[in-house]
Structure formats: C-alpha cells, structure tokens
Short mmCIF file of C-alpha atoms in Angstrom, two decimals:
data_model
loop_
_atom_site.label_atom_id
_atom_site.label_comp_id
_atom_site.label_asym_id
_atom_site.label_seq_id
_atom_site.Cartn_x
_atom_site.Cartn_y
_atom_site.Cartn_z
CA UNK A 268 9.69 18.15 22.76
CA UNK A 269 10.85 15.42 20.97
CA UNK A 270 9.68 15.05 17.40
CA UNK A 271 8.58 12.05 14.90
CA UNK A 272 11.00 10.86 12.29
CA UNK A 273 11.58 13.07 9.83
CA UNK A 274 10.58 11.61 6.37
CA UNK A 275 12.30 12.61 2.57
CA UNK A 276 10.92 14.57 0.17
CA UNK A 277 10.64 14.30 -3.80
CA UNK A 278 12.32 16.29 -5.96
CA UNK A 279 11.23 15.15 -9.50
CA UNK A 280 10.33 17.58 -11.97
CA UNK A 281 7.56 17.60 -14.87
CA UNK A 282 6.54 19.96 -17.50
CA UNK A 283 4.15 22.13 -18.56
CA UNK A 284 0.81 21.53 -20.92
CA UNK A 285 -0.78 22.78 -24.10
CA UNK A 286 -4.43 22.33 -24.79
CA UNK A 287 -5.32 19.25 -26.41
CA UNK A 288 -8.83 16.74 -26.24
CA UNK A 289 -9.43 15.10 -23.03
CA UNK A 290 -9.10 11.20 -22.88
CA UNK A 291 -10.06 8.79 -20.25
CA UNK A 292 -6.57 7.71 -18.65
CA UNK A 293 -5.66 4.59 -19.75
CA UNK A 294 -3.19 1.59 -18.80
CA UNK A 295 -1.87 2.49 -22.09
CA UNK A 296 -0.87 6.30 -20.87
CA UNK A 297 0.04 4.52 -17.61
CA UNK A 298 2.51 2.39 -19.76
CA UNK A 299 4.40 5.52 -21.89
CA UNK A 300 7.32 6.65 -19.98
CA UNK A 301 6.33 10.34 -19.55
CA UNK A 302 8.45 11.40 -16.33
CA UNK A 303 9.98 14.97 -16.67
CA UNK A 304 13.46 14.67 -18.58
CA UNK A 305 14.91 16.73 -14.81
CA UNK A 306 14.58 12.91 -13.41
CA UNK A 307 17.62 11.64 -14.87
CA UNK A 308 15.62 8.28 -14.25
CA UNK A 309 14.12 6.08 -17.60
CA UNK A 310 11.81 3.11 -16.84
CA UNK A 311 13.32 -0.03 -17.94
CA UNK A 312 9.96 -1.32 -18.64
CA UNK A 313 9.49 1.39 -21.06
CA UNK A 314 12.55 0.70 -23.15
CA UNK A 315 11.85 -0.48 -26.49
CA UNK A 316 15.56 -1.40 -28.12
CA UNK A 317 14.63 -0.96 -32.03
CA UNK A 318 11.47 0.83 -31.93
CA UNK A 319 10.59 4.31 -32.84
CA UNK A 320 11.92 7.33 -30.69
CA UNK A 321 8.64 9.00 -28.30
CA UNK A 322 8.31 12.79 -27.97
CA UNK A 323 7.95 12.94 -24.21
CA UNK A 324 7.41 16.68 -23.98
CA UNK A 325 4.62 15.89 -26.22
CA UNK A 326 3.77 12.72 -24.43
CA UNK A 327 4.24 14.48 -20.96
CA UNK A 328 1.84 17.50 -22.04
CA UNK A 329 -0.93 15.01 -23.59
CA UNK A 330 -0.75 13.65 -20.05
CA UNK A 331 -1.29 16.93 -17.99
CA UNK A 332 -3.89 18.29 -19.98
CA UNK A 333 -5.86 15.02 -19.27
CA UNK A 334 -5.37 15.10 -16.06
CA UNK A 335 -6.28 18.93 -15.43
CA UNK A 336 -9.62 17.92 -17.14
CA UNK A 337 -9.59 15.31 -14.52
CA UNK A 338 -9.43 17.49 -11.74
CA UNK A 339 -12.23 20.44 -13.33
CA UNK A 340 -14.28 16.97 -13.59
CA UNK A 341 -14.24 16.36 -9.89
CA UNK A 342 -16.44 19.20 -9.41
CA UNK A 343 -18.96 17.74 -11.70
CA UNK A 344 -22.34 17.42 -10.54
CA UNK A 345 -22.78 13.64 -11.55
CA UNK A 346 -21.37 11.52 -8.68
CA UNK A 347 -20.74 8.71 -11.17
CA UNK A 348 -18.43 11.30 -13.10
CA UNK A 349 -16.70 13.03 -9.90
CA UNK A 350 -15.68 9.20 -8.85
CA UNK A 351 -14.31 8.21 -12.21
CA UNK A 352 -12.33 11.46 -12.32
CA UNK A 353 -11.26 10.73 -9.18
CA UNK A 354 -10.30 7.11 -9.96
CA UNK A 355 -8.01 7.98 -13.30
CA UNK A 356 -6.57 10.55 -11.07
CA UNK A 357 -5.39 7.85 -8.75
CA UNK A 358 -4.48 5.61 -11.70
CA UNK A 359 -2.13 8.59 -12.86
CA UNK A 360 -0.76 9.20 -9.55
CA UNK A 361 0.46 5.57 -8.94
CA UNK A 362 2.12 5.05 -11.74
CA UNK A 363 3.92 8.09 -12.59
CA UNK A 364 5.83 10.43 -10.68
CA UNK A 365 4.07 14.28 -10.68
CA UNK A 366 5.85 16.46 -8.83
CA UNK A 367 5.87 19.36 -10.35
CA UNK A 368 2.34 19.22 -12.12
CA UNK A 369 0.70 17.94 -8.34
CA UNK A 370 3.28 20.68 -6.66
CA UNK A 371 1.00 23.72 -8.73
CA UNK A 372 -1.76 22.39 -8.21
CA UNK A 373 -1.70 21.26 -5.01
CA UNK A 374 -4.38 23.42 -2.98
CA UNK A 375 -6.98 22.83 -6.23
CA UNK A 376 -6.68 19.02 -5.67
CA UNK A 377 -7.04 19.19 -2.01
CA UNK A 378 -10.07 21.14 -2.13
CA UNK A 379 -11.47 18.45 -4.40
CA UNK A 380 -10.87 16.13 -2.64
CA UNK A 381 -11.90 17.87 0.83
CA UNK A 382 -15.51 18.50 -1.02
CA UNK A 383 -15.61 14.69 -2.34
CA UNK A 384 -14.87 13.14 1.61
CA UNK A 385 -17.19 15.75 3.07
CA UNK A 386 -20.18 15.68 1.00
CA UNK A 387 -20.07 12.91 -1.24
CA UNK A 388 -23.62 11.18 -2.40
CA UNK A 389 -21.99 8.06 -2.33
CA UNK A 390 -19.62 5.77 -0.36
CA UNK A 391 -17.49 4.82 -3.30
CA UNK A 392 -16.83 8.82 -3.89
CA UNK A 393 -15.53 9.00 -0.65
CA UNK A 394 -13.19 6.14 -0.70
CA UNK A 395 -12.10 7.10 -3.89
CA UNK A 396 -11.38 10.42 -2.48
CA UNK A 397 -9.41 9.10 0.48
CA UNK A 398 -7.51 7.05 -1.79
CA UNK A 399 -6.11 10.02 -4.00
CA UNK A 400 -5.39 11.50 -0.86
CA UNK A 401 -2.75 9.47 0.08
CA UNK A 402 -1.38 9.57 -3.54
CA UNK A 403 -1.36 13.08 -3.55
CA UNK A 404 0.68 12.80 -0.15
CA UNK A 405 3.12 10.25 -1.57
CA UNK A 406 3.63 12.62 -4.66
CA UNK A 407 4.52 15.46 -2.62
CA UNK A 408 6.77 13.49 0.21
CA UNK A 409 7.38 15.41 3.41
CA UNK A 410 7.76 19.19 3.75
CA UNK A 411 5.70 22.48 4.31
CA UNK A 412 3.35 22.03 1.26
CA UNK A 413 2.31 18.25 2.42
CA UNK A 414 1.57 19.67 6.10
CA UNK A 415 -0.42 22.36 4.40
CA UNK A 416 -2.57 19.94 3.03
CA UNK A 417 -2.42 17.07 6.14
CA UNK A 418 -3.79 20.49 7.82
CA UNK A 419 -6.77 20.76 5.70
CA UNK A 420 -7.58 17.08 4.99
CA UNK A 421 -6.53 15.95 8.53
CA UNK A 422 -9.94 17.18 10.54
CA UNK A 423 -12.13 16.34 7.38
CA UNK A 424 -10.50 12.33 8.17
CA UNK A 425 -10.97 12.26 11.52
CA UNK A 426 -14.67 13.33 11.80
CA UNK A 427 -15.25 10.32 8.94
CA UNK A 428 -13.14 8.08 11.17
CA UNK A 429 -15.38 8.91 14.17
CA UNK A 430 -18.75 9.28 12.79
CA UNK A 431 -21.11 6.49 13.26
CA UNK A 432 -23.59 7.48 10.70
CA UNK A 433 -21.32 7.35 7.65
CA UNK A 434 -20.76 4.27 5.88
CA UNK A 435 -18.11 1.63 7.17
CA UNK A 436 -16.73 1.41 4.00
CA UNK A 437 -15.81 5.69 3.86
CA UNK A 438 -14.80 5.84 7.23
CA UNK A 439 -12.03 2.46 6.71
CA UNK A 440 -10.85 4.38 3.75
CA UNK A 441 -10.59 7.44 6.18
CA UNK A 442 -9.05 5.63 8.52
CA UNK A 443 -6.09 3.93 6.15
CA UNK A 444 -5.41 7.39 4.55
CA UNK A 445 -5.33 9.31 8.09
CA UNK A 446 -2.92 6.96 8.90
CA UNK A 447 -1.05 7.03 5.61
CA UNK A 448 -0.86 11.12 5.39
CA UNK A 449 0.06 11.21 8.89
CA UNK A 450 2.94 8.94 8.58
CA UNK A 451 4.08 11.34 5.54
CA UNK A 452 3.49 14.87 6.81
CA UNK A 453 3.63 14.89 10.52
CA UNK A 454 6.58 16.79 11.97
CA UNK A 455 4.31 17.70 14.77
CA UNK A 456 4.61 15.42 17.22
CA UNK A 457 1.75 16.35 19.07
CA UNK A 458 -0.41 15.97 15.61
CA UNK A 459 0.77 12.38 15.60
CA UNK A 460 -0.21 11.38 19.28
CA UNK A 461 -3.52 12.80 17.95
CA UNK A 462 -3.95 10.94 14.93
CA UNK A 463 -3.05 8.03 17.24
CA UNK A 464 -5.53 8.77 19.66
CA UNK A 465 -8.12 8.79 17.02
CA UNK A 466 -7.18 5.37 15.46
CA UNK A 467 -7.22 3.70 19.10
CA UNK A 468 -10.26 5.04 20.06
CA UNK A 469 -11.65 3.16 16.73
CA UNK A 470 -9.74 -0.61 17.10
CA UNK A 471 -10.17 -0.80 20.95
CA UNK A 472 -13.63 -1.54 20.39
CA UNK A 473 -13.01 -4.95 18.84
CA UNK A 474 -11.39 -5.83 22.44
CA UNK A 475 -15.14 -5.63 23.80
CA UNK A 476 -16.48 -9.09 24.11
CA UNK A 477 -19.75 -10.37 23.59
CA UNK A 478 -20.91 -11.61 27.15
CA UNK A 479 -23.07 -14.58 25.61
CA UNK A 480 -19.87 -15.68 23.55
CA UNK A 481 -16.22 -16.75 24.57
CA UNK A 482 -14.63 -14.95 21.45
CA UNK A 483 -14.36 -11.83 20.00
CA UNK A 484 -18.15 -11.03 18.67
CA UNK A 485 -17.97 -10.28 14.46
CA UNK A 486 -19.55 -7.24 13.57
CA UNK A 487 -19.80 -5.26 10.41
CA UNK A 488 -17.27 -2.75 11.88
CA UNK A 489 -14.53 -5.76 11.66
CA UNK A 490 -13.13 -3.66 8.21
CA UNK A 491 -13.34 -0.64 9.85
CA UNK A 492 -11.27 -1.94 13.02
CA UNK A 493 -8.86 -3.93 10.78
CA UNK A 494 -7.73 -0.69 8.91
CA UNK A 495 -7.65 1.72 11.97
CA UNK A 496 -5.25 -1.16 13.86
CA UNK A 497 -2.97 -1.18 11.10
CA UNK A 498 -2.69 2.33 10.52
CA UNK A 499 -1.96 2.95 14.22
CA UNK A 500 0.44 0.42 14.04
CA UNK A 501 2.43 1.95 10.69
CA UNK A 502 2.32 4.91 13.02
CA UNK A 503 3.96 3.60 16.03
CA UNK A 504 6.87 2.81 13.77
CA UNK A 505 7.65 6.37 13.68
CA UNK A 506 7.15 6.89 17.80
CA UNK A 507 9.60 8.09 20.29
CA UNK A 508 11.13 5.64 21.99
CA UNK A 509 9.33 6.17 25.23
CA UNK A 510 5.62 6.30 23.58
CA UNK A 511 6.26 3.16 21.86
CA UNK A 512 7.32 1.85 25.76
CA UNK A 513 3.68 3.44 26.86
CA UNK A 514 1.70 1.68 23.54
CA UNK A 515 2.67 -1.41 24.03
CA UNK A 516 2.27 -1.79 28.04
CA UNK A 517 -0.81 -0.57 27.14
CA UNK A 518 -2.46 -2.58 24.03
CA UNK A 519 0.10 -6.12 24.68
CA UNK A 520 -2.00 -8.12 26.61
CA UNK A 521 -4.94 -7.06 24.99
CA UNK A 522 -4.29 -7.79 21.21
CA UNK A 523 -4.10 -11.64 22.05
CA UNK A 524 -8.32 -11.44 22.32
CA UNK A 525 -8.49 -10.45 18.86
CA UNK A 526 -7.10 -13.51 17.55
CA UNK A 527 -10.27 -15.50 18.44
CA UNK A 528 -12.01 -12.96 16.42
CA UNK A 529 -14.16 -14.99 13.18
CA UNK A 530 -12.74 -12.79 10.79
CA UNK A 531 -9.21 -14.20 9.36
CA UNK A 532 -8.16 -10.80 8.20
CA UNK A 533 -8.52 -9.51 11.42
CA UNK A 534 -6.91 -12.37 13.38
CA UNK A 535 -3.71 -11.88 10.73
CA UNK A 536 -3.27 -7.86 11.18
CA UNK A 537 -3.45 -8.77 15.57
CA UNK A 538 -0.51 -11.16 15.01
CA UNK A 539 1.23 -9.46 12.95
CA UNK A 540 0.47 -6.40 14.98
CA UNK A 541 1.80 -8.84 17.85
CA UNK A 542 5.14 -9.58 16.21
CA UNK A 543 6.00 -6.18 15.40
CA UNK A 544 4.96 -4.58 18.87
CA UNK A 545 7.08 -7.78 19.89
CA UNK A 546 9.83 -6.78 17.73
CA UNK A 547 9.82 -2.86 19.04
CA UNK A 548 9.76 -4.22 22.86
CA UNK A 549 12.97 -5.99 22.54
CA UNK A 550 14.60 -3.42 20.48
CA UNK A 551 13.70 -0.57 22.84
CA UNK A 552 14.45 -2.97 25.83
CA UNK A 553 16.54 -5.64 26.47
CA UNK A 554 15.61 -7.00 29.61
CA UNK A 555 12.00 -7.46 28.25
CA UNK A 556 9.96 -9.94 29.26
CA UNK A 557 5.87 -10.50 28.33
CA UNK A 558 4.43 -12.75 31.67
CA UNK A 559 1.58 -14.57 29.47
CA UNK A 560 4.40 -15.74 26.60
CA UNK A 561 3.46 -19.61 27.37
CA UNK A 562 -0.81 -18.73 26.95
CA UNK A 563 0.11 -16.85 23.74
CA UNK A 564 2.28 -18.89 22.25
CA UNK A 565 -0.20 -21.64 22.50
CA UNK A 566 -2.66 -19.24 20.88
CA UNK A 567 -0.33 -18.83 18.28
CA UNK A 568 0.55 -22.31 17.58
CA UNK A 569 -2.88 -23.65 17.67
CA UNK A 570 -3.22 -20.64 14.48
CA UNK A 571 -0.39 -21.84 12.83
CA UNK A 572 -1.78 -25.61 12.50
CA UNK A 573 -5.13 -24.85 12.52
CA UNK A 574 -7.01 -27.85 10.75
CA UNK A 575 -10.54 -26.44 11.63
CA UNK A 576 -12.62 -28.27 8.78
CA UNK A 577 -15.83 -25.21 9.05
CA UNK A 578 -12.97 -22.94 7.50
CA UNK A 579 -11.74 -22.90 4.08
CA UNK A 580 -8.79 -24.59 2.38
CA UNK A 581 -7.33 -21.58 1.14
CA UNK A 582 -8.10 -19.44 4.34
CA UNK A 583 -6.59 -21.85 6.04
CA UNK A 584 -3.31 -21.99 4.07
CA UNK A 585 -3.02 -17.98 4.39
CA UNK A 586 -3.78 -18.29 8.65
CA UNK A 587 -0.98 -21.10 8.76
CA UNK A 588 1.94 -19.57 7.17
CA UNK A 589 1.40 -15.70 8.46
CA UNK A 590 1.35 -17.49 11.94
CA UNK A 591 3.92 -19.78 11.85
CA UNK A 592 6.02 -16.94 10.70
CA UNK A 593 4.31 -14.93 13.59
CA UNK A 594 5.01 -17.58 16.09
CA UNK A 595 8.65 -17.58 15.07
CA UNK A 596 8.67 -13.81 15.81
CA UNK A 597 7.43 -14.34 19.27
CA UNK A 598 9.34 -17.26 20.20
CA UNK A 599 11.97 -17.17 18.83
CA UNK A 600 12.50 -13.51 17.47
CA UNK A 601 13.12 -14.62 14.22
CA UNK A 602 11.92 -13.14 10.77
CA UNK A 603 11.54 -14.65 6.98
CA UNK A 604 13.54 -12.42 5.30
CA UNK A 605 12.18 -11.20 1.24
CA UNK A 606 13.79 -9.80 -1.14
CA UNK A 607 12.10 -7.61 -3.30
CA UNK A 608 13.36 -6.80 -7.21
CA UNK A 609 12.54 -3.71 -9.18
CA UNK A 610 14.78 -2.62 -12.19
CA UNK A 611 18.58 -3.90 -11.42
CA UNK A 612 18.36 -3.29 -7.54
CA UNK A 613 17.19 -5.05 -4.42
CA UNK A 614 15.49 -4.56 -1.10
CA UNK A 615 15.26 -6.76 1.59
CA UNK A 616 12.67 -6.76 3.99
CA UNK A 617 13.88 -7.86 7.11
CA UNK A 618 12.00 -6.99 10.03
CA UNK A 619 8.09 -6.47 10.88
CA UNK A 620 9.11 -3.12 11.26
CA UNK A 621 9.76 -2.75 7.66
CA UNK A 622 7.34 -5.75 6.25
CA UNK A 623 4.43 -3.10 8.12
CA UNK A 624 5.83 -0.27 6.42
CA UNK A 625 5.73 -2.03 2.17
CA UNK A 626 2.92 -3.67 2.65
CA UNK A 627 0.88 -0.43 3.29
CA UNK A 628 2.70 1.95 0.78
CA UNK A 629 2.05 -1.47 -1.89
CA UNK A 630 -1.80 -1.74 -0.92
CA UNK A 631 -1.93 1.96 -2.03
CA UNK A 632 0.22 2.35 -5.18
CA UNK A 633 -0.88 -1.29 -6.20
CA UNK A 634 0.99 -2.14 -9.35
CA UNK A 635 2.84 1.33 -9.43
CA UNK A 636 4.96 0.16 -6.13
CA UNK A 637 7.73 -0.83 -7.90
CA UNK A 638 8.34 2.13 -10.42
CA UNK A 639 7.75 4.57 -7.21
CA UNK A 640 10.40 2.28 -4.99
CA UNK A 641 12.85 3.28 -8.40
CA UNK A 642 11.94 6.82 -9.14
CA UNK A 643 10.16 8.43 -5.72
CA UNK A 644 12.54 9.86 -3.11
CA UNK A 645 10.21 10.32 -0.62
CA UNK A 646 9.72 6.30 -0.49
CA UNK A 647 13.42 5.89 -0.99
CA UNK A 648 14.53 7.78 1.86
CA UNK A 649 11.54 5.47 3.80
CA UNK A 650 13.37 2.50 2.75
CA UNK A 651 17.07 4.05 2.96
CA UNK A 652 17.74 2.88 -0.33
CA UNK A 653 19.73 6.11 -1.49
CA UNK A 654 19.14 8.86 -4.86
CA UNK A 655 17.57 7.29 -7.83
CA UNK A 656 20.31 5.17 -9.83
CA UNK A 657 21.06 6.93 -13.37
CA UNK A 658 20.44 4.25 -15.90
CA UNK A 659 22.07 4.81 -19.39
CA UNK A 660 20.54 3.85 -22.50
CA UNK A 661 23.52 0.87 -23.04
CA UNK A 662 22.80 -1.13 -19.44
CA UNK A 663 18.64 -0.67 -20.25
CA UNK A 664 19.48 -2.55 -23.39
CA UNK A 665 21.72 -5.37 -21.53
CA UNK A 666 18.04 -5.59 -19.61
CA UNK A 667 15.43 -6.43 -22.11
CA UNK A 668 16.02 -8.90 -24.78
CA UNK A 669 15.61 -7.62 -28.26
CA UNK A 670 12.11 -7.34 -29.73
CA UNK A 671 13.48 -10.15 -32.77
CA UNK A 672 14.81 -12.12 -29.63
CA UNK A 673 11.04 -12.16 -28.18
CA UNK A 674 9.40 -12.54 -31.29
CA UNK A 675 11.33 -15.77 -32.13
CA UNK A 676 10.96 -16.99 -28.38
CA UNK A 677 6.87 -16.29 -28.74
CA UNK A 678 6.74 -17.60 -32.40
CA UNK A 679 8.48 -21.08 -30.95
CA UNK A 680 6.19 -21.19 -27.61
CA UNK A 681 3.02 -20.57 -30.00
CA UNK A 682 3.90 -23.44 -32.73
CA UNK A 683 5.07 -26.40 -29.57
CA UNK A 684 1.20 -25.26 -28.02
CA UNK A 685 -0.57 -25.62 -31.21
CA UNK A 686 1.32 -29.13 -32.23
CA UNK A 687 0.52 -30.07 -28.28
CA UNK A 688 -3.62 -29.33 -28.93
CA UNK A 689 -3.84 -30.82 -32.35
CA UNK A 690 -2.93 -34.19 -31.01
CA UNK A 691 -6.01 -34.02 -28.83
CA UNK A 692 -8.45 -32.22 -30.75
CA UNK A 693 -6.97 -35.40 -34.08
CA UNK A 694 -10.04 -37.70 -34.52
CA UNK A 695 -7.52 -40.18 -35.25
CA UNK A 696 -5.57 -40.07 -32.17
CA UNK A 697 -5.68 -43.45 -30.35
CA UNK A 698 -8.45 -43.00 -27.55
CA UNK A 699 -8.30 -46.85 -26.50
CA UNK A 700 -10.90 -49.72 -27.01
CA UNK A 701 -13.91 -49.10 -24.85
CA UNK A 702 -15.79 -52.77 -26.30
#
C-alpha cells in the first residue's frame, strides 16, 4: 500500500529546570535567545554586539519552569485561566524551539489539551486548545511520539469537526489543526484518506445552492467551510499520485460554484484551491485537459477586474491581485514567484504547491515563522532547505550594525523630525494672508 510523504523530524535539544516564581510569558521571554546550547544555531535577532553576556542555562531554566506552571494551570478550574495558560503556551511554542522540554512532556500536554477540546466551557478554550495542538505537532516533527499523540487528539478533532452543536468557531479551529497534525504525523496512509474524508464531507456543503438564489447562499458555516477546504487541500499535497488523479476529477468542476460565493475569503481559498489542483493535474498528467477552461476563465477574469462598487476598496484590491495571479495559473500555468528572507538565507516560493504549504505553517507560528524556517528541522526538511546553518559569533556581527552605529542613526532621525514639527507648530511661521 502505498504511503504519504514521509515528513522530517526535529532534533533540537533543551535543558532541564530548577524551581523558580512563575511569570506570565512575555514578548520579552519570547525575545531572549534561550534555545538549548545542543542547537549549534544563535538567533541573529538576539545578538547584541557590545552588550552584556546572558546565562542561557539560567535563562533556558527560568523559561521551563514557567512554562511547566503553564501546563499544571491548564487544569485549572477557571476557564479564563485554563485559556490564558493555554495561550502563553502557544506564545512559547512559536517562538522557540522545545524539543526536548515538549519531548518529556509530551503525553501531559496532550491530555491537556484533549480535556480543553473535549469539554471546554467556552469556544475560545477550545480554539486555543486546537491551536497548541498544532504547535505541539510542529515541535515534535514526524515520528512515533507525534503519531502517538495524532492517535489521541485525532478522534477528539474529528467529532468537533463533525458536530453540529458545537460552536463554528471550535470546530474551524478543529478543522485547521486536523488538517495541520495530519499533514505532520500521518505515515498511515489510510489515516490520511480518513482525515480527508472528514474535511470533504465538511466543504462540500458550500457546493449546495440556494434554489431561490443563482449563487452560492452565505451562511455562518462560510469560516467553517473555508478552513476545512484548505486543510484538505494542504493535504492533497502529500497524496499519491493516483488519489490526487481521483480528487480532482472529483471536486474540479465543482469548485468554480464557490467563487460566486459573497464571502471574499472564501471565493480566494476556491481559486487558489483552483490553481493548485490546476497545478497538480498538469504535473501528474500531461495530456490534461479541463472541458469548461473558456466558462472558468471568464469567471476568473471577471474576479480579477472586478469593479463592483457594493464591495469595498480594499476587498477589492485583495480579490484583484490573488485572481489575476490565479488566472495566470490557469491560463497560462504561470506563477509569481517570492522570495522569502530569514537570517542570511533565502526561500523561494515557486509553485501553489509550496505557496499552500507557508502560508498555513505562517498562519500558525505567526511571527515565530521565520526563526522556526532557521532553527526547526521538521519545517526544513518541508521546505528542502537542508540542516540548520552554523552561524559564528564574527558573521552575526557583520549582520547587525553596532548599538553606537544605531544610536547615532536614531539620535539623527529624532533631531531632522523634531526641526520638521517645530516649523509647523512656530506661531511665526508664514501661514499666508487670509484678508
């Protein structure tokens, strides 16, 4: 039986921690560079040139002790304090890498968590929840321990997913992390048709029409659909050849409705859905050919120049460009390549393929993405950019200026804007004759 592709693991390392007071985790704790000294990797960001050497085992066992009173504190009885535990946890996770501290603690967090999805008072617990879930996932990269917990969690997800009486909000965050921890884990190919099956049986509905209307009828499940399409769609990525044949024969001609849907975000994720399920056709088959290309192109193009004045200027920016670069994709089977920077290397994103795959690992570790793309192996081995690279202390200092360097820079930006405002704030500026 064939099997999904096989994704990396991490390997990073931290250390252990001595008792000390518990503190909220802050941006500031986000911002100390407290990775285990096994890494061989030092943030760039972090490096100070001239100021005064940190203890990181000190540093690095401040951290672990906060977050261990994290984790006792998602078991409080307050809801309020189970979801703020919950949140720094998530703030910790994205920004640093955990391995080792996550790796022995891994079946105490996913009980927490399993208890917050299942029987959390509130909606915002549950998301919450979800979310750590995938960051615990993306900690731990592929291997035994992450299918151990994908095992657990997986179920938990998919009765959220399905249930109409929980909250849309809980079961889109269920959705997006099914998707997410699937992608991770599964080596189980028959686990990821599942999962699959799960997050169809969720989108398809936006397909149904409203028989009074000629578009797609707007509902407050829109969110939920939204995040169950794109996390299918991640998932395909990762298909055998021949089920990625059977998806799109099977959901092609039916994605087009969804772009008369009145929801922009879900009329972007069906054409982008579009261009990448293009992009996969004609990659798994030459010969290809799609016998509605002139009705959908049209479609497409009317998106792309879309001067509908009931709409607003700045949705109507965001629906132009993803579709003219959508329309491109289809017609043309062209794609805008980025380039993403972090530290001294590059990535480019070339393909819909790969533009699918960042843009849901970046909604998750927000403003963390970077330092993970740097430091996690698991993601590099997503985005075959190699090990870590070893920075030495000499080329971090040929990448940040000098701290005299900034302060002269910030000392002559700060004196030109207060010369600049004194001229208008003068009473004896020239304001013209108005007699």
């Amino acid at each position: 039986m064939p099997k999904p592709k096989k994704r990396g693991s991490n390997h990073q390392r931290g250390a252990g921690g001595q008792p000390r007071n518990v503190q909220p985790f802050s941006d500031e704790d986000a911002s100390i560079e407290t990775m285990s000294h096994c890494s061989g990797f030092s943030d760039p960001a972090s490096f100070t040139e001239d100021g005064p050497e940190v203890d990181e085992e000190a540093t690095q066992e401040d951290l672990e002790y906060k977050l261990k009173g994290f984790i006792d504190l998602t078991l409080d009885k307050s809801a309020k304090t189970r979801q703020a535990a919950l949140e720094s946890l998530k703030s910790a996770f994205s920004s640093k890498i955990l391995y080792e501290f996550v790796m022995e603690r891994r079946m105490t967090l996913t009980d927490s968590i399993e208890r917050c999805i299942k029987k959390g008072s509130k909606s915002d617990e549950q998301c919450a929840a979800a979310g750590l879930a995938c960051l615990l996932c993306v900690q731990m990269g592929s291997g035994i321990e992450s299918e151990e917990i994908f095992k657990t969690l997986g179920p938990v997800l998919k009765k959220i997913v399905c249930d109409g009486t929980a909250s849309i909000q809980a079961r889109q965050a269920c959705a997006t992390c099914l998707g997410i921890c699937c992608f991770i884990v599964t080596d189980d190919i028959t686990e990821l048709y599942s999962t699959m099956e799960c997050l169809e049986t969720t989108f398809t509905k936006a397909y149904q029409r409203d028989r009074d209307t000629n578009g797609v009828s707007s509902s407050h499940n829109t969110v939920l659909h939204i995040s169950a399409l794109l996390a299918w769609t991640l998932l395909l990525t990762i298909c055998p050849v021949n089920e990625v044949k059977k998806k799109i024969e099977m959901h092609l001609h039916k994605l087009p409705s969804l772009l008369s849907c009145d929801d922009l975000n879900m009329r972007i994720a069906a054409g982008e859905t579009l261009a990448l399920l293009f992009e996969l056709a004609r990659e798994t088959d030459a010969d290809f050919f799609y016998e509605d290309m002139d009705l959908l192109t049209e479609k497409l193009r009317a998106l792309a120049t879309d001067g509908n004045k009931h709409r607003a200027k700045v949705d109507k920016r965001k629906q132009r460009s993803v579709f003219r670069d959508v329309l491109r994709a289809v017609e043309e089977r062209d794609f805008p390549t980025e380039m993403v920077k972090f530290g001294p290397e590059r990535m480019y994103i070339d393909s819909w393929v790969k533009k699918q795959t960042y843009d849901t690992f970046k909604e998750i570790l927000g403003s963390g993405m970077q330092y993970h793309l740097q430091s996690n192996d698991f993601l590099r081995n997503v985005f075959e950019l190699g090990p870590p690279v070893m920075l030495d202390a000499a080329t971090l200092k040929t990448m940040k200026i000098s701290r005299f360097e900034r302060h002269l820079y910030n000392s002559a930006a700060f004196k030109a804007r207060t010369k600049a405002r004194s001229k208008c704030r003068d009473k004896r500026a020239d304001v013209g004759e108005f007699f």
